Amino acid sequence: MIDLNNSLSSEIKNLELHAKQVVEGFITGMHKSPFHGFSVEFSEHKLYNKGESTRHIDWKLFAKTEKLYTKKYEEETNLRCHIIIDNSASMHYPIIEKQTINNLNKIGYSAVASACLMDILKKQRDAVGLSIYSDKYEYYAPEKGSERHRKMILNQLETLINSTSKSSTHTYEYLHEIAEKIHRRSLIFLFTDMFQTTKDNEELFDALRHLKHNKHEVVLFHTYDKELEFSFNFGNSPKKFIDVETGEEINLYAENVQQKYTELTNDFFKNLKNKCLQYKIDYIPVNIHEGYNDILTSYLISRRKFL
């Protein structure tokens, strides 16, 4: 038996195992939640026809019903999901020398959350694809449902956790490019902190709207560190603040600007939420220190709407 508490405090050496543990805990908790009616186990079958391969017969179901049913697999999947991750320098904040499952920066959290989504997608026999961008389009994998494809994406996510970045954010540019690549109707999850230095917000939202073409469902996971980036809790000693993407520096006492900072940040969050509501994009603010339940619940809700 795996000691979950020990594994969660250890270095991330097996992302697939950690994701599986998170999803299993989530599914157990669902039985006590308003979402207990959602199906998180594979349950699609069709009657076995004489002459078909017996490879995919569900023998457990046969033992209960004394009827032969086969499972519907990859070629019959009814949902395609594409995960998009912003890998710019700001997503590598806060700087953590060695990330663990319960001590992650924004990029680490996004990678683990994506692995959790992939585990629950696997249970539903849904296809998954991945895009990673910063100031260039770093990685693209189309939506597929095979185990080999899933392993390839997991390996890419593990690499992402251990990576560094000094790249600026070009969300607006690469969302347009990604949108052109996803031709079949899909459920799209975007992990980004929504920080950018070169374009205004209207151009960013034009790119988000582009993701909605072809009747895609889009969920924006606005990824942030609540303690530092929202509440600005840096104590009362003077500190030098450096923009990780532009290199600009400023010296100040955090307490002197904390109230005004949090007011502006709160307005920023509200504006994002209202814009997403306007464009019919699901907006989920995600504090990287609060686990993955909101991520997985959003998938289940979105999947129901999608289908």
PDB file of C-alpha atoms in Angstrom:
ATOM      1  CA  MET A   1       0.000   0.000   0.000  1.00  0.00           C
ATOM      2  CA  ILE A   2       1.254   3.514  -0.855  1.00  0.00           C
ATOM      3  CA  ASP A   3       1.584   6.046   1.953  1.00  0.00           C
ATOM      4  CA  LEU A   4      -0.193   8.996   0.360  1.00  0.00           C
ATOM      5  CA  ASN A   5       1.025  11.563   2.908  1.00  0.00           C
ATOM      6  CA  ASN A   6       4.658  10.590   2.395  1.00  0.00           C
ATOM      7  CA  SER A   7       4.310  10.545  -1.366  1.00  0.00           C
ATOM      8  CA  LEU A   8       2.723  13.986  -1.421  1.00  0.00           C
ATOM      9  CA  SER A   9       5.638  15.513   0.501  1.00  0.00           C
ATOM     10  CA  SER A  10       8.289  13.901  -1.672  1.00  0.00           C
ATOM     11  CA  GLU A  11       9.971  15.058  -4.839  1.00  0.00           C
ATOM     12  CA  ILE A  12       7.929  14.482  -7.977  1.00  0.00           C
ATOM     13  CA  LYS A  13       9.540  11.399  -9.515  1.00  0.00           C
ATOM     14  CA  ASN A  14       6.449   9.690 -10.903  1.00  0.00           C
ATOM     15  CA  LEU A  15       3.917  12.219 -12.138  1.00  0.00           C
ATOM     16  CA  GLU A  16       1.500   9.544 -13.318  1.00  0.00           C
ATOM     17  CA  LEU A  17       1.359   7.951  -9.861  1.00  0.00           C
ATOM     18  CA  HIS A  18       0.808  11.292  -8.113  1.00  0.00           C
ATOM     19  CA  ALA A  19      -1.967  12.184 -10.550  1.00  0.00           C
ATOM     20  CA  LYS A  20      -3.647   8.820 -10.012  1.00  0.00           C
ATOM     21  CA  GLN A  21      -3.603   9.336  -6.228  1.00  0.00           C
ATOM     22  CA  VAL A  22      -5.121  12.802  -6.546  1.00  0.00           C
ATOM     23  CA  VAL A  23      -7.897  11.560  -8.841  1.00  0.00           C
ATOM     24  CA  GLU A  24      -8.687   8.556  -6.648  1.00  0.00           C
ATOM     25  CA  GLY A  25      -9.013  10.874  -3.648  1.00  0.00           C
ATOM     26  CA  PHE A  26     -11.245  13.187  -5.648  1.00  0.00           C
ATOM     27  CA  ILE A  27     -13.509  10.350  -6.780  1.00  0.00           C
ATOM     28  CA  THR A  28     -13.840   9.115  -3.198  1.00  0.00           C
ATOM     29  CA  GLY A  29     -14.793  12.595  -2.046  1.00  0.00           C
ATOM     30  CA  MET A  30     -17.368  12.960  -4.802  1.00  0.00           C
ATOM     31  CA  HIS A  31     -19.607  10.440  -3.103  1.00  0.00           C
ATOM     32  CA  LYS A  32     -20.124  13.035  -0.376  1.00  0.00           C
ATOM     33  CA  SER A  33     -20.544  15.989  -2.747  1.00  0.00           C
ATOM     34  CA  PRO A  34     -23.260  17.418  -5.018  1.00  0.00           C
ATOM     35  CA  PHE A  35     -21.401  15.890  -7.976  1.00  0.00           C
ATOM     36  CA  HIS A  36     -21.829  12.271  -6.938  1.00  0.00           C
ATOM     37  CA  GLY A  37     -24.104  11.714  -9.931  1.00  0.00           C
ATOM     38  CA  PHE A  38     -21.329  12.262 -12.466  1.00  0.00           C
ATOM     39  CA  SER A  39     -19.814   9.218 -14.063  1.00  0.00           C
ATOM     40  CA  VAL A  40     -16.086   9.074 -13.459  1.00  0.00           C
ATOM     41  CA  GLU A  41     -15.698   5.430 -14.331  1.00  0.00           C
ATOM     42  CA  PHE A  42     -15.770   3.997 -17.840  1.00  0.00           C
ATOM     43  CA  SER A  43     -19.310   2.755 -18.375  1.00  0.00           C
ATOM     44  CA  GLU A  44     -20.038   2.790 -22.109  1.00  0.00           C
ATOM     45  CA  HIS A  45     -20.823  -0.585 -23.632  1.00  0.00           C
ATOM     46  CA  LYS A  46     -22.472  -2.112 -26.648  1.00  0.00           C
ATOM     47  CA  LEU A  47     -23.947  -5.582 -27.100  1.00  0.00           C
ATOM     48  CA  TYR A  48     -21.455  -8.138 -28.338  1.00  0.00           C
ATOM     49  CA  ASN A  49     -22.165  -9.332 -31.858  1.00  0.00           C
ATOM     50  CA  LYS A  50     -21.264 -12.872 -32.822  1.00  0.00           C
ATOM     51  CA  GLY A  51     -18.077 -12.957 -34.857  1.00  0.00           C
ATOM     52  CA  GLU A  52     -16.515  -9.883 -33.199  1.00  0.00           C
ATOM     53  CA  SER A  53     -13.256 -10.139 -31.293  1.00  0.00           C
ATOM     54  CA  THR A  54     -13.724 -11.220 -27.688  1.00  0.00           C
ATOM     55  CA  ARG A  55     -10.769  -9.081 -26.618  1.00  0.00           C
ATOM     56  CA  HIS A  56     -12.880  -6.200 -25.257  1.00  0.00           C
ATOM     57  CA  ILE A  57     -15.706  -8.171 -23.642  1.00  0.00           C
ATOM     58  CA  ASP A  58     -16.493  -6.874 -20.147  1.00  0.00           C
ATOM     59  CA  TRP A  59     -16.426 -10.142 -18.199  1.00  0.00           C
ATOM     60  CA  LYS A  60     -17.308  -8.481 -14.891  1.00  0.00           C
ATOM     61  CA  LEU A  61     -20.501  -7.145 -16.448  1.00  0.00           C
ATOM     62  CA  PHE A  62     -21.185 -10.591 -17.922  1.00  0.00           C
ATOM     63  CA  ALA A  63     -20.950 -12.104 -14.424  1.00  0.00           C
ATOM     64  CA  LYS A  64     -23.666  -9.685 -13.250  1.00  0.00           C
ATOM     65  CA  THR A  65     -25.973  -9.759 -16.258  1.00  0.00           C
ATOM     66  CA  GLU A  66     -25.140 -13.014 -18.069  1.00  0.00           C
ATOM     67  CA  LYS A  67     -25.081 -10.950 -21.260  1.00  0.00           C
ATOM     68  CA  LEU A  68     -22.052 -10.171 -23.414  1.00  0.00           C
ATOM     69  CA  TYR A  69     -21.099  -6.521 -23.780  1.00  0.00           C
ATOM     70  CA  THR A  70     -17.959  -4.987 -25.264  1.00  0.00           C
ATOM     71  CA  LYS A  71     -16.312  -1.765 -24.136  1.00  0.00           C
ATOM     72  CA  LYS A  72     -16.157   1.224 -26.441  1.00  0.00           C
ATOM     73  CA  TYR A  73     -12.555   2.259 -26.930  1.00  0.00           C
ATOM     74  CA  GLU A  74     -10.403   4.986 -28.502  1.00  0.00           C
ATOM     75  CA  GLU A  75     -11.880   4.947 -31.974  1.00  0.00           C
ATOM     76  CA  GLU A  76     -15.314   5.402 -30.434  1.00  0.00           C
ATOM     77  CA  THR A  77     -14.399   8.118 -27.927  1.00  0.00           C
ATOM     78  CA  ASN A  78     -16.954  10.918 -27.776  1.00  0.00           C
ATOM     79  CA  LEU A  79     -14.821  13.752 -26.418  1.00  0.00           C
ATOM     80  CA  ARG A  80     -11.555  15.340 -27.456  1.00  0.00           C
ATOM     81  CA  CYS A  81      -9.686  17.496 -24.954  1.00  0.00           C
ATOM     82  CA  HIS A  82      -6.782  19.861 -25.641  1.00  0.00           C
ATOM     83  CA  ILE A  83      -4.712  21.214 -22.734  1.00  0.00           C
ATOM     84  CA  ILE A  84      -2.794  24.479 -23.248  1.00  0.00           C
ATOM     85  CA  ILE A  85      -0.057  25.629 -20.840  1.00  0.00           C
ATOM     86  CA  ASP A  86       1.592  29.046 -20.673  1.00  0.00           C
ATOM     87  CA  ASN A  87       5.325  28.422 -20.065  1.00  0.00           C
ATOM     88  CA  SER A  88       6.503  32.040 -19.852  1.00  0.00           C
ATOM     89  CA  ALA A  89       8.839  33.262 -17.090  1.00  0.00           C
ATOM     90  CA  SER A  90       6.016  34.541 -14.874  1.00  0.00           C
ATOM     91  CA  MET A  91       4.564  31.013 -14.703  1.00  0.00           C
ATOM     92  CA  HIS A  92       7.781  29.865 -12.990  1.00  0.00           C
ATOM     93  CA  TYR A  93       7.015  32.060  -9.994  1.00  0.00           C
ATOM     94  CA  PRO A  94       7.623  31.630  -7.123  1.00  0.00           C
ATOM     95  CA  ILE A  95      11.131  30.293  -7.607  1.00  0.00           C
ATOM     96  CA  ILE A  96      11.369  26.838  -6.004  1.00  0.00           C
ATOM     97  CA  GLU A  97      14.645  24.936  -6.189  1.00  0.00           C
ATOM     98  CA  LYS A  98      13.112  21.464  -5.904  1.00  0.00           C
ATOM     99  CA  GLN A  99       9.376  21.187  -6.369  1.00  0.00           C
ATOM    100  CA  THR A 100       7.269  18.653  -4.481  1.00  0.00           C
ATOM    101  CA  ILE A 101       3.626  17.782  -4.968  1.00  0.00           C
ATOM    102  CA  ASN A 102       2.597  20.141  -2.136  1.00  0.00           C
ATOM    103  CA  ASN A 103       5.146  22.873  -2.867  1.00  0.00           C
ATOM    104  CA  LEU A 104       4.761  23.970  -6.474  1.00  0.00           C
ATOM    105  CA  ASN A 105       5.112  27.124  -8.481  1.00  0.00           C
ATOM    106  CA  LYS A 106       2.555  28.004 -11.144  1.00  0.00           C
ATOM    107  CA  ILE A 107       4.111  25.955 -13.926  1.00  0.00           C
ATOM    108  CA  GLY A 108       4.548  22.950 -11.628  1.00  0.00           C
ATOM    109  CA  TYR A 109       0.944  23.203 -10.495  1.00  0.00           C
ATOM    110  CA  SER A 110      -0.279  23.466 -14.090  1.00  0.00           C
ATOM    111  CA  ALA A 111       1.697  20.374 -15.091  1.00  0.00           C
ATOM    112  CA  VAL A 112       0.403  18.286 -12.162  1.00  0.00           C
ATOM    113  CA  ALA A 113      -3.164  19.509 -12.699  1.00  0.00           C
ATOM    114  CA  SER A 114      -2.874  18.562 -16.378  1.00  0.00           C
ATOM    115  CA  ALA A 115      -1.672  15.074 -15.414  1.00  0.00           C
ATOM    116  CA  CYS A 116      -4.691  14.745 -13.108  1.00  0.00           C
ATOM    117  CA  LEU A 117      -6.997  15.753 -15.936  1.00  0.00           C
ATOM    118  CA  MET A 118      -5.312  13.172 -18.141  1.00  0.00           C
ATOM    119  CA  ASP A 119      -5.912  10.443 -15.583  1.00  0.00           C
ATOM    120  CA  ILE A 120      -9.626  11.178 -15.376  1.00  0.00           C
ATOM    121  CA  LEU A 121      -9.775  11.551 -19.172  1.00  0.00           C
ATOM    122  CA  LYS A 122      -8.273   8.078 -19.399  1.00  0.00           C
ATOM    123  CA  LYS A 123     -11.034   6.717 -17.159  1.00  0.00           C
ATOM    124  CA  GLN A 124     -13.609   8.215 -19.534  1.00  0.00           C
ATOM    125  CA  ARG A 125     -11.755   6.988 -22.655  1.00  0.00           C
ATOM    126  CA  ASP A 126     -11.457  10.571 -23.898  1.00  0.00           C
ATOM    127  CA  ALA A 127      -8.684  11.711 -26.244  1.00  0.00           C
ATOM    128  CA  VAL A 128      -6.172  14.336 -25.097  1.00  0.00           C
ATOM    129  CA  GLY A 129      -3.748  16.732 -26.777  1.00  0.00           C
ATOM    130  CA  LEU A 130      -1.257  19.265 -25.410  1.00  0.00           C
ATOM    131  CA  SER A 131       0.156  22.648 -26.435  1.00  0.00           C
ATOM    132  CA  ILE A 132       2.894  24.560 -24.589  1.00  0.00           C
ATOM    133  CA  TYR A 133       3.876  28.119 -25.502  1.00  0.00           C
ATOM    134  CA  SER A 134       5.841  31.123 -24.223  1.00  0.00           C
ATOM    135  CA  ASP A 135       7.421  33.527 -26.712  1.00  0.00           C
ATOM    136  CA  LYS A 136       7.344  30.606 -29.164  1.00  0.00           C
ATOM    137  CA  TYR A 137       5.178  27.568 -29.803  1.00  0.00           C
ATOM    138  CA  GLU A 138       7.230  25.061 -27.790  1.00  0.00           C
ATOM    139  CA  TYR A 139       5.236  21.836 -28.067  1.00  0.00           C
ATOM    140  CA  TYR A 140       2.207  20.425 -29.812  1.00  0.00           C
ATOM    141  CA  ALA A 141       0.560  17.006 -29.632  1.00  0.00           C
ATOM    142  CA  PRO A 142      -2.835  16.425 -31.292  1.00  0.00           C
ATOM    143  CA  GLU A 143      -5.738  14.779 -29.475  1.00  0.00           C
ATOM    144  CA  LYS A 144      -5.352  11.008 -29.310  1.00  0.00           C
ATOM    145  CA  GLY A 145      -6.467   8.320 -26.912  1.00  0.00           C
ATOM    146  CA  SER A 146      -3.706   5.710 -27.079  1.00  0.00           C
ATOM    147  CA  GLU A 147      -1.626   4.759 -24.050  1.00  0.00           C
ATOM    148  CA  ARG A 148       1.595   5.494 -25.941  1.00  0.00           C
ATOM    149  CA  HIS A 149       0.393   9.005 -26.755  1.00  0.00           C
ATOM    150  CA  ARG A 150      -0.611   9.612 -23.141  1.00  0.00           C
ATOM    151  CA  LYS A 151       2.808   8.481 -21.888  1.00  0.00           C
ATOM    152  CA  MET A 152       4.486  10.849 -24.325  1.00  0.00           C
ATOM    153  CA  ILE A 153       2.490  13.806 -22.977  1.00  0.00           C
ATOM    154  CA  LEU A 154       3.155  12.807 -19.364  1.00  0.00           C
ATOM    155  CA  ASN A 155       6.864  12.772 -20.121  1.00  0.00           C
ATOM    156  CA  GLN A 156       6.561  16.282 -21.552  1.00  0.00           C
ATOM    157  CA  LEU A 157       4.769  17.468 -18.400  1.00  0.00           C
ATOM    158  CA  GLU A 158       7.482  15.989 -16.169  1.00  0.00           C
ATOM    159  CA  THR A 159      10.080  17.851 -18.219  1.00  0.00           C
ATOM    160  CA  LEU A 160       8.068  21.044 -17.804  1.00  0.00           C
ATOM    161  CA  ILE A 161       8.093  20.775 -13.995  1.00  0.00           C
ATOM    162  CA  ASN A 162      11.893  20.658 -13.942  1.00  0.00           C
ATOM    163  CA  SER A 163      12.391  23.389 -16.535  1.00  0.00           C
ATOM    164  CA  THR A 164      13.192  27.097 -16.225  1.00  0.00           C
ATOM    165  CA  SER A 165      12.093  29.983 -18.427  1.00  0.00           C
ATOM    166  CA  LYS A 166      13.126  33.562 -19.089  1.00  0.00           C
ATOM    167  CA  SER A 167      10.661  33.971 -21.936  1.00  0.00           C
ATOM    168  CA  SER A 168       8.114  36.739 -22.207  1.00  0.00           C
ATOM    169  CA  THR A 169       4.414  35.985 -22.608  1.00  0.00           C
ATOM    170  CA  HIS A 170       2.872  35.819 -26.073  1.00  0.00           C
ATOM    171  CA  THR A 171      -0.489  34.314 -25.143  1.00  0.00           C
ATOM    172  CA  TYR A 172      -2.430  36.372 -27.674  1.00  0.00           C
ATOM    173  CA  GLU A 173      -0.213  35.225 -30.557  1.00  0.00           C
ATOM    174  CA  TYR A 174      -0.090  31.504 -29.902  1.00  0.00           C
ATOM    175  CA  LEU A 175      -3.718  31.067 -28.905  1.00  0.00           C
ATOM    176  CA  HIS A 176      -4.571  32.120 -32.451  1.00  0.00           C
ATOM    177  CA  GLU A 177      -2.126  29.554 -33.832  1.00  0.00           C
ATOM    178  CA  ILE A 178      -3.368  26.798 -31.519  1.00  0.00           C
ATOM    179  CA  ALA A 179      -6.983  27.582 -32.427  1.00  0.00           C
ATOM    180  CA  GLU A 180      -6.164  26.982 -36.095  1.00  0.00           C
ATOM    181  CA  LYS A 181      -4.704  23.562 -35.281  1.00  0.00           C
ATOM    182  CA  ILE A 182      -7.755  22.216 -33.413  1.00  0.00           C
ATOM    183  CA  HIS A 183     -10.172  21.393 -36.202  1.00  0.00           C
ATOM    184  CA  ARG A 184     -12.627  18.991 -34.580  1.00  0.00           C
ATOM    185  CA  ARG A 185     -14.927  20.142 -31.781  1.00  0.00           C
ATOM    186  CA  SER A 186     -12.989  19.876 -28.517  1.00  0.00           C
ATOM    187  CA  LEU A 187     -12.989  20.757 -24.842  1.00  0.00           C
ATOM    188  CA  ILE A 188     -10.071  23.181 -24.306  1.00  0.00           C
ATOM    189  CA  PHE A 189      -8.352  23.829 -20.968  1.00  0.00           C
ATOM    190  CA  LEU A 190      -5.973  26.801 -20.725  1.00  0.00           C
ATOM    191  CA  PHE A 191      -3.547  27.254 -17.824  1.00  0.00           C
ATOM    192  CA  THR A 192      -2.134  30.788 -17.675  1.00  0.00           C
ATOM    193  CA  ASP A 193      -1.576  33.592 -15.163  1.00  0.00           C
ATOM    194  CA  MET A 194      -2.871  36.072 -17.767  1.00  0.00           C
ATOM    195  CA  PHE A 195       0.205  38.286 -17.374  1.00  0.00           C
ATOM    196  CA  GLN A 196       1.505  39.946 -20.516  1.00  0.00           C
ATOM    197  CA  THR A 197       3.770  42.896 -21.224  1.00  0.00           C
ATOM    198  CA  THR A 198       3.428  43.587 -24.931  1.00  0.00           C
ATOM    199  CA  LYS A 199      -0.297  43.668 -25.799  1.00  0.00           C
ATOM    200  CA  ASP A 200      -3.474  45.055 -24.287  1.00  0.00           C
ATOM    201  CA  ASN A 201      -6.201  42.862 -22.846  1.00  0.00           C
ATOM    202  CA  GLU A 202      -8.546  43.304 -25.813  1.00  0.00           C
ATOM    203  CA  GLU A 203      -6.114  41.512 -28.118  1.00  0.00           C
ATOM    204  CA  LEU A 204      -5.765  38.751 -25.555  1.00  0.00           C
ATOM    205  CA  PHE A 205      -9.524  38.280 -25.382  1.00  0.00           C
ATOM    206  CA  ASP A 206      -9.761  38.267 -29.167  1.00  0.00           C
ATOM    207  CA  ALA A 207      -7.403  35.275 -29.054  1.00  0.00           C
ATOM    208  CA  LEU A 208      -9.519  33.588 -26.370  1.00  0.00           C
ATOM    209  CA  ARG A 209     -12.607  34.086 -28.514  1.00  0.00           C
ATOM    210  CA  HIS A 210     -10.759  32.520 -31.426  1.00  0.00           C
ATOM    211  CA  LEU A 211     -10.426  29.357 -29.324  1.00  0.00           C
ATOM    212  CA  LYS A 212     -14.215  29.207 -29.227  1.00  0.00           C
ATOM    213  CA  HIS A 213     -14.526  28.763 -32.995  1.00  0.00           C
ATOM    214  CA  ASN A 214     -15.702  25.390 -34.322  1.00  0.00           C
ATOM    215  CA  LYS A 215     -17.988  25.213 -31.271  1.00  0.00           C
ATOM    216  CA  HIS A 216     -15.174  24.384 -28.848  1.00  0.00           C
ATOM    217  CA  GLU A 217     -15.836  24.599 -25.104  1.00  0.00           C
ATOM    218  CA  VAL A 218     -13.123  26.690 -23.402  1.00  0.00           C
ATOM    219  CA  VAL A 219     -12.168  26.682 -19.710  1.00  0.00           C
ATOM    220  CA  LEU A 220      -9.649  29.278 -18.504  1.00  0.00           C
ATOM    221  CA  PHE A 221      -7.761  28.210 -15.374  1.00  0.00           C
ATOM    222  CA  HIS A 222      -6.419  31.548 -14.152  1.00  0.00           C
ATOM    223  CA  THR A 223      -3.396  30.281 -12.229  1.00  0.00           C
ATOM    224  CA  TYR A 224      -1.949  32.395  -9.408  1.00  0.00           C
ATOM    225  CA  ASP A 225      -0.279  32.398  -5.981  1.00  0.00           C
ATOM    226  CA  LYS A 226      -2.907  33.952  -3.703  1.00  0.00           C
ATOM    227  CA  GLU A 227      -0.596  34.751  -0.803  1.00  0.00           C
ATOM    228  CA  LEU A 228       2.009  36.596  -2.877  1.00  0.00           C
ATOM    229  CA  GLU A 229       0.400  37.689  -6.140  1.00  0.00           C
ATOM    230  CA  PHE A 230      -3.096  38.503  -4.878  1.00  0.00           C
ATOM    231  CA  SER A 231      -2.654  39.505  -1.225  1.00  0.00           C
ATOM    232  CA  PHE A 232       0.921  40.845  -1.635  1.00  0.00           C
ATOM    233  CA  ASN A 233       2.046  39.458   1.734  1.00  0.00           C
ATOM    234  CA  PHE A 234       5.783  40.228   1.722  1.00  0.00           C
ATOM    235  CA  GLY A 235       6.153  41.525   5.297  1.00  0.00           C
ATOM    236  CA  ASN A 236       7.205  44.987   6.404  1.00  0.00           C
ATOM    237  CA  SER A 237      10.900  44.977   5.485  1.00  0.00           C
ATOM    238  CA  PRO A 238      12.200  46.757   2.339  1.00  0.00           C
ATOM    239  CA  LYS A 239      12.536  44.485  -0.673  1.00  0.00           C
ATOM    240  CA  LYS A 240      13.634  44.680  -4.287  1.00  0.00           C
ATOM    241  CA  PHE A 241      10.960  43.491  -6.702  1.00  0.00           C
ATOM    242  CA  ILE A 242      12.090  42.347 -10.154  1.00  0.00           C
ATOM    243  CA  ASP A 243       9.814  41.699 -13.125  1.00  0.00           C
ATOM    244  CA  VAL A 244      10.852  38.215 -14.276  1.00  0.00           C
ATOM    245  CA  GLU A 245       9.950  38.956 -17.901  1.00  0.00           C
ATOM    246  CA  THR A 246      11.151  42.550 -18.417  1.00  0.00           C
ATOM    247  CA  GLY A 247      13.895  42.757 -15.762  1.00  0.00           C
ATOM    248  CA  GLU A 248      12.495  46.029 -14.394  1.00  0.00           C
ATOM    249  CA  GLU A 249      13.295  46.630 -10.703  1.00  0.00           C
ATOM    250  CA  ILE A 250      11.718  48.617  -7.890  1.00  0.00           C
ATOM    251  CA  ASN A 251      12.580  48.957  -4.201  1.00  0.00           C
ATOM    252  CA  LEU A 252       9.705  49.409  -1.762  1.00  0.00           C
ATOM    253  CA  TYR A 253       8.014  48.449   1.500  1.00  0.00           C
ATOM    254  CA  ALA A 254       5.268  46.016   0.519  1.00  0.00           C
ATOM    255  CA  GLU A 255       2.980  47.196   3.329  1.00  0.00           C
ATOM    256  CA  ASN A 256       2.981  50.742   1.932  1.00  0.00           C
ATOM    257  CA  VAL A 257       1.321  49.656  -1.312  1.00  0.00           C
ATOM    258  CA  GLN A 258      -0.487  46.485  -0.211  1.00  0.00           C
ATOM    259  CA  GLN A 259      -3.974  47.964   0.061  1.00  0.00           C
ATOM    260  CA  LYS A 260      -3.858  49.722  -3.296  1.00  0.00           C
ATOM    261  CA  TYR A 261      -2.227  46.683  -4.914  1.00  0.00           C
ATOM    262  CA  THR A 262      -4.946  44.301  -3.697  1.00  0.00           C
ATOM    263  CA  GLU A 263      -7.668  46.700  -4.864  1.00  0.00           C
ATOM    264  CA  LEU A 264      -6.175  46.807  -8.372  1.00  0.00           C
ATOM    265  CA  THR A 265      -5.647  43.048  -8.406  1.00  0.00           C
ATOM    266  CA  ASN A 266      -9.222  42.424  -7.331  1.00  0.00           C
ATOM    267  CA  ASP A 267     -10.435  44.681 -10.146  1.00  0.00           C
ATOM    268  CA  PHE A 268      -8.235  42.741 -12.575  1.00  0.00           C
ATOM    269  CA  PHE A 269      -9.767  39.427 -11.492  1.00  0.00           C
ATOM    270  CA  LYS A 270     -13.310  40.812 -11.716  1.00  0.00           C
ATOM    271  CA  ASN A 271     -12.675  42.159 -15.210  1.00  0.00           C
ATOM    272  CA  LEU A 272     -11.335  38.792 -16.362  1.00  0.00           C
ATOM    273  CA  LYS A 273     -14.378  37.026 -14.954  1.00  0.00           C
ATOM    274  CA  ASN A 274     -16.790  39.464 -16.616  1.00  0.00           C
ATOM    275  CA  LYS A 275     -15.027  39.248 -19.968  1.00  0.00           C
ATOM    276  CA  CYS A 276     -15.120  35.457 -19.871  1.00  0.00           C
ATOM    277  CA  LEU A 277     -18.803  35.559 -19.003  1.00  0.00           C
ATOM    278  CA  GLN A 278     -19.361  37.865 -21.966  1.00  0.00           C
ATOM    279  CA  TYR A 279     -17.537  35.514 -24.344  1.00  0.00           C
ATOM    280  CA  LYS A 280     -19.058  32.357 -22.819  1.00  0.00           C
ATOM    281  CA  ILE A 281     -15.710  31.095 -21.559  1.00  0.00           C
ATOM    282  CA  ASP A 282     -15.673  29.256 -18.227  1.00  0.00           C
ATOM    283  CA  TYR A 283     -13.447  31.233 -15.857  1.00  0.00           C
ATOM    284  CA  ILE A 284     -11.886  29.345 -12.932  1.00  0.00           C
ATOM    285  CA  PRO A 285      -9.441  31.278 -10.685  1.00  0.00           C
ATOM    286  CA  VAL A 286      -7.013  28.677  -9.327  1.00  0.00           C
ATOM    287  CA  ASN A 287      -4.840  29.317  -6.288  1.00  0.00           C
ATOM    288  CA  ILE A 288      -1.865  26.962  -6.616  1.00  0.00           C
ATOM    289  CA  HIS A 289      -2.000  26.159  -2.885  1.00  0.00           C
ATOM    290  CA  GLU A 290      -5.581  24.835  -2.819  1.00  0.00           C
ATOM    291  CA  GLY A 291      -5.383  21.439  -4.500  1.00  0.00           C
ATOM    292  CA  TYR A 292      -7.038  20.122  -7.657  1.00  0.00           C
ATOM    293  CA  ASN A 293     -10.712  19.592  -6.861  1.00  0.00           C
ATOM    294  CA  ASP A 294     -11.806  22.724  -8.749  1.00  0.00           C
ATOM    295  CA  ILE A 295      -9.858  21.543 -11.792  1.00  0.00           C
ATOM    296  CA  LEU A 296     -11.403  18.074 -11.853  1.00  0.00           C
ATOM    297  CA  THR A 297     -14.909  19.294 -11.023  1.00  0.00           C
ATOM    298  CA  SER A 298     -14.668  21.767 -13.907  1.00  0.00           C
ATOM    299  CA  TYR A 299     -13.842  18.896 -16.246  1.00  0.00           C
ATOM    300  CA  LEU A 300     -16.892  16.907 -15.157  1.00  0.00           C
ATOM    301  CA  ILE A 301     -19.216  19.911 -15.502  1.00  0.00           C
ATOM    302  CA  SER A 302     -17.729  20.879 -18.881  1.00  0.00           C
ATOM    303  CA  ARG A 303     -17.927  17.319 -20.143  1.00  0.00           C
ATOM    304  CA  ARG A 304     -21.627  17.165 -19.323  1.00  0.00           C
ATOM    305  CA  LYS A 305     -22.241  20.436 -21.196  1.00  0.00           C
ATOM    306  CA  PHE A 306     -20.067  19.329 -24.097  1.00  0.00           C
ATOM    307  CA  LEU A 307     -21.912  16.091 -24.650  1.00  0.00           C
TER     308      LEU A 307
END
